[in-house]
Short mmCIF file of C-alpha atoms in Angstrom, two decimals:
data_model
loop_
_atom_site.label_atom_id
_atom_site.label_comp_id
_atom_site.label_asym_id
_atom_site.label_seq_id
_atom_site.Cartn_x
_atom_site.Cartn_y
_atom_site.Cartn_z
CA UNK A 1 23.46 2.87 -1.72
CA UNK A 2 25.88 0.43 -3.25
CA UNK A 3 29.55 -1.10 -2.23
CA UNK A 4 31.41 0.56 -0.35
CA UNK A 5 28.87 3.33 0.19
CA UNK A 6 27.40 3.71 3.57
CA UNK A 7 23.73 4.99 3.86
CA UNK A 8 20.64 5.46 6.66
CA UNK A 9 18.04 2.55 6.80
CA UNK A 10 16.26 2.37 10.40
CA UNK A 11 17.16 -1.29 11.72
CA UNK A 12 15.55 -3.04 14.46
CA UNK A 13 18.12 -2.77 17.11
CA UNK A 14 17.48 -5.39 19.44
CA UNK A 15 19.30 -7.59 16.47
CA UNK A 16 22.20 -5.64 16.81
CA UNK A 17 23.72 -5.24 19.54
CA UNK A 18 27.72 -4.60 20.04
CA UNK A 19 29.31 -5.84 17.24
CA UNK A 20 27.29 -9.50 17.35
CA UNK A 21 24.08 -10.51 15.34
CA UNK A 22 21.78 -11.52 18.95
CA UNK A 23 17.65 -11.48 18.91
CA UNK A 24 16.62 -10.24 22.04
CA UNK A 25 12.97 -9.63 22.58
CA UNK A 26 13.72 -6.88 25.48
CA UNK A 27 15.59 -4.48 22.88
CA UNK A 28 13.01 -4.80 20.29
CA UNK A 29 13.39 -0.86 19.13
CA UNK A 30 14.06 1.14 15.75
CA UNK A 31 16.78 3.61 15.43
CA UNK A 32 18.10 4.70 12.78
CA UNK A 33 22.06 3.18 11.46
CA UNK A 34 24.32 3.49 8.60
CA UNK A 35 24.49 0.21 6.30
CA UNK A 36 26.79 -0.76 4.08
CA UNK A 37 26.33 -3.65 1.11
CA UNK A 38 30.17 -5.15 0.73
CA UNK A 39 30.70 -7.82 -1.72
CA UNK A 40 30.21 -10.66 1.35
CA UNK A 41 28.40 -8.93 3.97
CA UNK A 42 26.38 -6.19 5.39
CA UNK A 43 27.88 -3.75 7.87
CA UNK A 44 25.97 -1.16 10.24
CA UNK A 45 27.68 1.76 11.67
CA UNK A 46 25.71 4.09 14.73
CA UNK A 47 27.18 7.52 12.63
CA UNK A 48 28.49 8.04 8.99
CA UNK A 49 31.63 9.45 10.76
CA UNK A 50 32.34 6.02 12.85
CA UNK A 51 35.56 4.05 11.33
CA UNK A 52 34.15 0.84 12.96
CA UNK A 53 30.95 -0.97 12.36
CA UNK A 54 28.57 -1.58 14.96
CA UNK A 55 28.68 -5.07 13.58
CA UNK A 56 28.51 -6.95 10.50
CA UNK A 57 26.15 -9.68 9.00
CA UNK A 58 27.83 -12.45 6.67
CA UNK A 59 25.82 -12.71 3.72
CA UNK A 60 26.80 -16.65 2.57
CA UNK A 61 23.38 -18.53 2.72
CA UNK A 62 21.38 -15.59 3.98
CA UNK A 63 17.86 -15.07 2.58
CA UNK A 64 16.00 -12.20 2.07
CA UNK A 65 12.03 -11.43 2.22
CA UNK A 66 10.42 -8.98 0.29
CA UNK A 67 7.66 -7.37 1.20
CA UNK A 68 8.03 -8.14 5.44
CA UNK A 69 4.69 -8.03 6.77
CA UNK A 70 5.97 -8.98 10.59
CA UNK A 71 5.78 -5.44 11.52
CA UNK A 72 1.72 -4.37 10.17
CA UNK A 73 2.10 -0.35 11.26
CA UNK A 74 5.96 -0.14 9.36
CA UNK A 75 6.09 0.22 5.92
CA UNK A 76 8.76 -0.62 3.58
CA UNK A 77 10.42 -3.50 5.57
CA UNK A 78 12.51 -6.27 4.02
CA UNK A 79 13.72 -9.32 6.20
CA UNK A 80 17.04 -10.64 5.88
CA UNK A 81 18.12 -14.27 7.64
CA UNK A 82 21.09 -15.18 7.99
CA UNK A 83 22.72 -18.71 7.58
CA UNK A 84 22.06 -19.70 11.12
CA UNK A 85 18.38 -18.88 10.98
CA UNK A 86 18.73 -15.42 12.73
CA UNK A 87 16.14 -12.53 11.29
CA UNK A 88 17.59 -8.83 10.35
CA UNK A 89 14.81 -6.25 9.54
CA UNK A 90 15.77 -3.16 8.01
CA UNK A 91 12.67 -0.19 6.95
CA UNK A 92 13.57 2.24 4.08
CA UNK A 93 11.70 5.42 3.36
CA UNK A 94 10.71 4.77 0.29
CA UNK A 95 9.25 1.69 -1.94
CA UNK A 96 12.16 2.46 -4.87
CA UNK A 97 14.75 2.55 -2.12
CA UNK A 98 13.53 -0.68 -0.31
CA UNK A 99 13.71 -2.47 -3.83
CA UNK A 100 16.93 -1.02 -4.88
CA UNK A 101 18.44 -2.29 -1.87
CA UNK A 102 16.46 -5.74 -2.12
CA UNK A 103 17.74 -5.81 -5.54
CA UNK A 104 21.36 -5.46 -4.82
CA UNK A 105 21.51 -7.66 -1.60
CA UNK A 106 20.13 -10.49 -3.69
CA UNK A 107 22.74 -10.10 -6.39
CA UNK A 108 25.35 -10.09 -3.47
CA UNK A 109 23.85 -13.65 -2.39
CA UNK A 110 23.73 -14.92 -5.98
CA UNK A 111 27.32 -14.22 -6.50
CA UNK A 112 28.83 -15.47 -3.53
CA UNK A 113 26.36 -18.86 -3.96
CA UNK A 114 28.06 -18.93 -7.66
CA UNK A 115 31.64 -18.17 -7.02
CA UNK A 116 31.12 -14.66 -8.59
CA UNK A 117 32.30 -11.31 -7.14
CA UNK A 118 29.81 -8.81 -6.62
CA UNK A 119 30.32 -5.30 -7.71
CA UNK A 120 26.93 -2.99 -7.72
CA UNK A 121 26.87 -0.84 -11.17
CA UNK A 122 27.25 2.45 -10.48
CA UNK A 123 26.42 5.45 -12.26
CA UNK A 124 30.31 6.79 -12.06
CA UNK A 125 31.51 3.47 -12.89
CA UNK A 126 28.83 2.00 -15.71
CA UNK A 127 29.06 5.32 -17.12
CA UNK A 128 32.59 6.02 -16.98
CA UNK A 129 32.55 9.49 -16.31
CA UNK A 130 35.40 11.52 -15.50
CA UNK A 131 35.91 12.40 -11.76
CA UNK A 132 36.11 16.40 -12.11
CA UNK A 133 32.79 16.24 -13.38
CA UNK A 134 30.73 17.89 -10.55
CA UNK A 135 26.77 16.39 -11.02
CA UNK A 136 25.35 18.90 -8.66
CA UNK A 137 27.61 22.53 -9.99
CA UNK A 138 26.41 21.13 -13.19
CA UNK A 139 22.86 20.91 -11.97
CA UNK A 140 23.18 24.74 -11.33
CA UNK A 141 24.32 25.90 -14.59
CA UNK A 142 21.63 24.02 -16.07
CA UNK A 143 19.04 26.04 -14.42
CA UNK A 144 20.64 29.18 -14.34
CA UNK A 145 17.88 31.72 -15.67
CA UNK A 146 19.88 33.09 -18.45
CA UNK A 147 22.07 30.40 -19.62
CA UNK A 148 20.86 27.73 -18.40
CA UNK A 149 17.97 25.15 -20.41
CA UNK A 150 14.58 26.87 -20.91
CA UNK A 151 11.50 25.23 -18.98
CA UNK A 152 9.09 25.00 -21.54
CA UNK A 153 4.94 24.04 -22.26
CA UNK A 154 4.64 20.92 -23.83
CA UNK A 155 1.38 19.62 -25.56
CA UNK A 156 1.73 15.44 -26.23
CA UNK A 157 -1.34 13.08 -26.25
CA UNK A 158 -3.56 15.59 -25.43
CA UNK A 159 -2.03 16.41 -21.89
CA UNK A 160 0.07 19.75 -21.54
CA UNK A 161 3.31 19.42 -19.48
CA UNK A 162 4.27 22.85 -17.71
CA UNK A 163 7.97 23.81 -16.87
CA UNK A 164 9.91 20.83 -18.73
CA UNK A 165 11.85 20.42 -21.88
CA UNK A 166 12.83 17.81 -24.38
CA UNK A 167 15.77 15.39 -24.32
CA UNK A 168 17.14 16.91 -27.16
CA UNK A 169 17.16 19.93 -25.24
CA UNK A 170 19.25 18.46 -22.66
CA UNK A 171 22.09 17.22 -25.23
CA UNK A 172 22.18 20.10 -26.95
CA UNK A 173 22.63 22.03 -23.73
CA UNK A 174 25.60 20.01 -22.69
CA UNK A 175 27.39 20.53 -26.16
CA UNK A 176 26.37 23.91 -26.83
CA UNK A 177 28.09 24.34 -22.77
CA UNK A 178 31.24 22.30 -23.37
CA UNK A 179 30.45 19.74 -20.97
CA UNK A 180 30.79 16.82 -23.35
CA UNK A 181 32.85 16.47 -26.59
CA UNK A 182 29.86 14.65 -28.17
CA UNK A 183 26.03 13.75 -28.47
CA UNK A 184 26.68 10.29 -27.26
CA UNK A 185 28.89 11.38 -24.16
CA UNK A 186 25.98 13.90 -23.84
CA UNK A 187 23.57 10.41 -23.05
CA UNK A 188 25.65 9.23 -20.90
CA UNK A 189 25.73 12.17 -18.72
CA UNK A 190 22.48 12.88 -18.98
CA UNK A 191 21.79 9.33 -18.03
CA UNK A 192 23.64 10.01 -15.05
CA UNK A 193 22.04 13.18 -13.94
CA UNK A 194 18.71 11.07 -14.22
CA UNK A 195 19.99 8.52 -12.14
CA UNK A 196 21.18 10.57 -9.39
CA UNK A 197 17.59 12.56 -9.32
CA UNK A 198 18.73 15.94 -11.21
CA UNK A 199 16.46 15.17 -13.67
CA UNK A 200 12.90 13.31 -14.06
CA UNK A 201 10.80 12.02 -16.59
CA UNK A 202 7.49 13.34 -17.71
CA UNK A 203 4.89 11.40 -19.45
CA UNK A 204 5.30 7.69 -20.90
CA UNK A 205 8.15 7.72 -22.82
CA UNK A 206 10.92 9.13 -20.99
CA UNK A 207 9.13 7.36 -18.09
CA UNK A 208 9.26 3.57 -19.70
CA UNK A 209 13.28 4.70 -20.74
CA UNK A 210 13.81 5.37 -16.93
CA UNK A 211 12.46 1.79 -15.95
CA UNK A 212 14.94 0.03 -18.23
CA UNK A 213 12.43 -0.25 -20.75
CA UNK A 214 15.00 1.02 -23.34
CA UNK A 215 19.16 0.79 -24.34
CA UNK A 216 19.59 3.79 -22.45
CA UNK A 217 18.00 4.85 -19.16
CA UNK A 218 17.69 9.06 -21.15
CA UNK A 219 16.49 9.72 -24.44
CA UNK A 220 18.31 12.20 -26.72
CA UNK A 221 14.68 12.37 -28.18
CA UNK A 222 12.29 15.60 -28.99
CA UNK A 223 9.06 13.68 -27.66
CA UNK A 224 10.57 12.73 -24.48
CA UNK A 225 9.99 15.30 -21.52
CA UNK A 226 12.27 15.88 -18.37
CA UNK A 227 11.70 18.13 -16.00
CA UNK A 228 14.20 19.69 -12.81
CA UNK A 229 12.62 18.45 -9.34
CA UNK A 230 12.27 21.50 -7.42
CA UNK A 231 10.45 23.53 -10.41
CA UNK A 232 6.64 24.23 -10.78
CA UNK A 233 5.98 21.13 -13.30
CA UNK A 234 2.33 19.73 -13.51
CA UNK A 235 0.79 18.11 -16.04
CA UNK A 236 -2.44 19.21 -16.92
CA UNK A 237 -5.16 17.10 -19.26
CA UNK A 238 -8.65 18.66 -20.98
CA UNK A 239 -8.99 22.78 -20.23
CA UNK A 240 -12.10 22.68 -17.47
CA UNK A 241 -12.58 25.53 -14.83
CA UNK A 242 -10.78 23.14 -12.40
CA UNK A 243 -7.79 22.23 -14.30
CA UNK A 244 -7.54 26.42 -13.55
CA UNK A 245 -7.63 26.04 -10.03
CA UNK A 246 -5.68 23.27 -10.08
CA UNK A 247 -2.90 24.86 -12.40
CA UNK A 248 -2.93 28.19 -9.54
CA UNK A 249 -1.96 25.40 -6.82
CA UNK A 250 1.37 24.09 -8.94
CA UNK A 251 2.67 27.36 -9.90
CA UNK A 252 4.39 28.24 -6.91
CA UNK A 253 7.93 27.34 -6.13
CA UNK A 254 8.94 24.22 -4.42
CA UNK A 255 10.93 25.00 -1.13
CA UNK A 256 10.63 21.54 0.25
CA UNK A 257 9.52 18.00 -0.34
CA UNK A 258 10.35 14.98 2.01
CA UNK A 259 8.04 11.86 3.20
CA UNK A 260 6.42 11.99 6.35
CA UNK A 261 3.32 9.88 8.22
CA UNK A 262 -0.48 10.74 7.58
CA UNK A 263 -2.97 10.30 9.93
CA UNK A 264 -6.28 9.51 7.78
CA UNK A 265 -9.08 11.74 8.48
CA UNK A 266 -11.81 8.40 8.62
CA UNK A 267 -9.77 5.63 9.41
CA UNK A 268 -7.55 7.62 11.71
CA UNK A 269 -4.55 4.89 10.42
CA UNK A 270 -0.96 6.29 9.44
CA UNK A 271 0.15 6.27 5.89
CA UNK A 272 3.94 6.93 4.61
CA UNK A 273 2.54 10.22 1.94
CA UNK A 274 5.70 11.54 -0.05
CA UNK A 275 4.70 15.91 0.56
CA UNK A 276 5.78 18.96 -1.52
CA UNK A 277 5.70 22.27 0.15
CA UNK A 278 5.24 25.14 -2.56
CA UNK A 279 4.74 29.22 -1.84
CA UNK A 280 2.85 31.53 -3.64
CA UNK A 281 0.44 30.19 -3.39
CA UNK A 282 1.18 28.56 -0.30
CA UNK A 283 0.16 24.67 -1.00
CA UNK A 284 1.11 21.24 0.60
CA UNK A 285 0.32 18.28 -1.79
CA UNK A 286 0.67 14.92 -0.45
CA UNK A 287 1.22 11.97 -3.08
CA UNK A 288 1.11 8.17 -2.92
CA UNK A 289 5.13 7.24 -2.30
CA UNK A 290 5.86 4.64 -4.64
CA UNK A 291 4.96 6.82 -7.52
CA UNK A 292 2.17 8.99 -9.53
CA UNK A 293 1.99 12.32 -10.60
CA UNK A 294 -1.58 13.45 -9.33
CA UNK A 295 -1.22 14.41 -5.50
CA UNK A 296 -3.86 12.45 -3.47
CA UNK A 297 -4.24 15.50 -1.77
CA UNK A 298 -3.81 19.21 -0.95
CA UNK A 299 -3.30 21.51 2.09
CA UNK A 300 -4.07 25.60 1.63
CA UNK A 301 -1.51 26.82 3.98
CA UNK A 302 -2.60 30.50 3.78
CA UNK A 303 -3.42 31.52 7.03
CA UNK A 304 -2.97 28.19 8.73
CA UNK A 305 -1.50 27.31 12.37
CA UNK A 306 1.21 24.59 12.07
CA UNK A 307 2.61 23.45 15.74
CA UNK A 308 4.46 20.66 17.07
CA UNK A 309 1.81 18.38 19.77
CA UNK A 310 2.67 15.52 22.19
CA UNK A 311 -0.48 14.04 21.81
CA UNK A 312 -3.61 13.68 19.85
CA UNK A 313 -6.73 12.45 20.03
CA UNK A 314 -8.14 9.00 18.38
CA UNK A 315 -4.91 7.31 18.65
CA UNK A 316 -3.31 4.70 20.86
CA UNK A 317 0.38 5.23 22.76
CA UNK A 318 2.18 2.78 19.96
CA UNK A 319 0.60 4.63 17.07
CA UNK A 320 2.72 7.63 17.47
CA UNK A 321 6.93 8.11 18.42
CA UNK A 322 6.85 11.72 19.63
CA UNK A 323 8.00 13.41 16.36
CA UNK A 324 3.84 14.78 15.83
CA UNK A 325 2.93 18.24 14.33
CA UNK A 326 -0.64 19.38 13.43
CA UNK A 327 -2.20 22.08 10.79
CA UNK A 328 -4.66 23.70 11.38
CA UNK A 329 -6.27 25.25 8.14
CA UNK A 330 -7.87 28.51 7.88
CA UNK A 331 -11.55 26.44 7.19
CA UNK A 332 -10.31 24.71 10.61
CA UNK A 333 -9.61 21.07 8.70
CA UNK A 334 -6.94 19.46 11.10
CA UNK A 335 -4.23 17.76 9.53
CA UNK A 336 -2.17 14.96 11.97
CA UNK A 337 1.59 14.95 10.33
CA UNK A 338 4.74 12.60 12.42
CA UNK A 339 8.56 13.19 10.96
CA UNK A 340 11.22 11.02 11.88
CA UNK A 341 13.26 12.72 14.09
CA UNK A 342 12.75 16.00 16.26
CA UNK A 343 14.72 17.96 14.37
CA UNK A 344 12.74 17.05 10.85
CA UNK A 345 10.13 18.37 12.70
CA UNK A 346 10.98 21.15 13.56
CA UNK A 347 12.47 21.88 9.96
CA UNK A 348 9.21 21.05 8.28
CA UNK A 349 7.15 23.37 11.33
CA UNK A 350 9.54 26.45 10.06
CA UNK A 351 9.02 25.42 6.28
CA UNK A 352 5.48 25.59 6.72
CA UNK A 353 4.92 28.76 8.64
CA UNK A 354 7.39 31.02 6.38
CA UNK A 355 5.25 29.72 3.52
CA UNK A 356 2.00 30.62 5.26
CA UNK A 357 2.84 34.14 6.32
CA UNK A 358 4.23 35.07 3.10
CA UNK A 359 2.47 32.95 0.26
CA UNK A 360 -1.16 33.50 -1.53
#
């Protein structure tokens, strides 16, 4: 998300309608659109593909409010008004992505209130790297099983991190590969294969260095632990008989990971859970979105029933949009799941019941 980039934020589309900013009460709906942040406006577009915007929102004396609480059942909402006092709501998936794009849309207003011109840092551009450098081939290479950078086990401050390695390892990687003609080139792509999600941070120190809590957003450091996203990392504290059972759960391979809604099992309310689907053993962990590495919950798939439903029970018409699927675990726990689209559904259905049939 940045100039010039167009991305998918679900808007309220009774705001925009045609190619003019209008509040009508009657088309009060969500659907999904493609925004993009220019230097003096925001623009929405229906596809990615379309060449013209479904409209466009001047920017010059807007406002912008951070967390939006107009909408209680949405999460992640921000409110932008415009000069002449009309209200744009936009819902992202995630808290980090509703900031980042609170974030930039404010620097947008300060610069046009100060006679600046606004131009969103970019990894490609703060970094300077070159433009044949391919992030995600690279990606590849760096966990190919052979050549690529050994996942490790990592003991610091009494915790033991499982399937990471060290900053260090990472530079010396991209030397001992050619990728970079030095250690402090090496940072800078490292810093950009953090930024783009290739890589994450495990434990406090590479986590602080992330947040901007140091020069550099990657340490070339041997106490600083990364780890690939789709491995089998977990961090594991004190040896006890459940840190085994709890180790069994993580060690299977991640096959897919997304956020989706939660019905609560007391409350029966619907909670945005960030989920990670692993096989052998077949687990679904559910985690608090906005960050945390403890799941606040787990799902044995083995021998489970996953199908899509219509309806459920213990929930009003507005609580739900169509998009429901339920599990049904082998000790007959139900589990209420919505996606956002049909499709996502149907992806996460398929996901589920290849990892049940065939995982532990």
């Amino acid at each position: 998300m940045g100039l010039g980039e167009t991305h998918p934020l679900p808007v309220l589309t009774g705001i925009f309608t045609g190619s003019n900013s209008l509040l009508g009460s009657m088309f009060n709906t969500w659907k999904p659109m493609w925004v993009v942040l220019l230097e003096d406006g925001i623009e929405f577009y229906k596809r990615k593909s379309d060449n013209s915007p479904k409209g466009m929102i001047p920017l010059k004396g807007s406002t912008i409010n951070s967390p939006c609480q107009d909408f209680g059942k949405r999460m992640f909402v921000f409110k932008l008004t415009a000069a002449k006092q009309q209200d744009h709501f936009f819902q992202a998936s995630y808290l980090e992505e509703r900031d980042a794009w609170v974030r930039d849309i404010k620097k947008a207003i300060q610069c046009i209130d100060g006679g600046q011109r606004f131009a969103r840092k970019s990894t490609r551009k703060s970094i300077r790297l070159p433009e044949t450098i391919n992030l995600s081939a690279l990606y590849l290479s760096m966990k190919d099983p052979e050549k690529g950078i050994k996942e490790l086990k990592l003991e610091k401050d009494k915790k033991v991190f499982n399937h990471c390695f060290t900053g260090t390892a990472v530079i010396d990687w991209l030397v001992s590969s050619n990728s970079i003609r030095n250690r402090k080139e090496g940072l800078m792509l490292a810093s950009s294969l953090l930024n783009e999600g290739y890589l994450q941070p495990a434990g406090d120190t590479s986590k602080a260095a992330a947040e901007g809590l140091s020069d550099t957003p990657f340490l070339d450091l041997s106490d600083a632990y990364y780890y690939f996203p789709d491995s089998g990392f977990f961090c594991e504290g004190n040896s006890s008989d459940d840190d085994v059972v709890l180790k069994e759960e993580f060690r299977g391979m991640i096959v897919k990971q997304g956020c989706l809604l939660k019905q609560g099992h007391r409350r029966k309310n619907w909670k945005v859970r960030k989920f990670v689907l692993r096989e052998d053993p077949a687990y679904l962990h559910y985690y608090d979105p906005a960050g945390g590495e403890d799941p606040l919950g787990a799902i044995h798939l083995r021998g489970c029933v996953v199908t899509a439903v219509e309806d459920m029970p213990d929930s009003k018409k507005y609580d739900v949009e169509n998009n429901l699927f339920e599990i049904i675990t082998a000790s007959e726990v139900h589990y209420y799941l919505q996606a956002a689209s049909s499709a996502e559904r149907t992806e996460w259905i398929k996901a589920i019941q290849t990892v049940a049939r065939t995982g532990k």
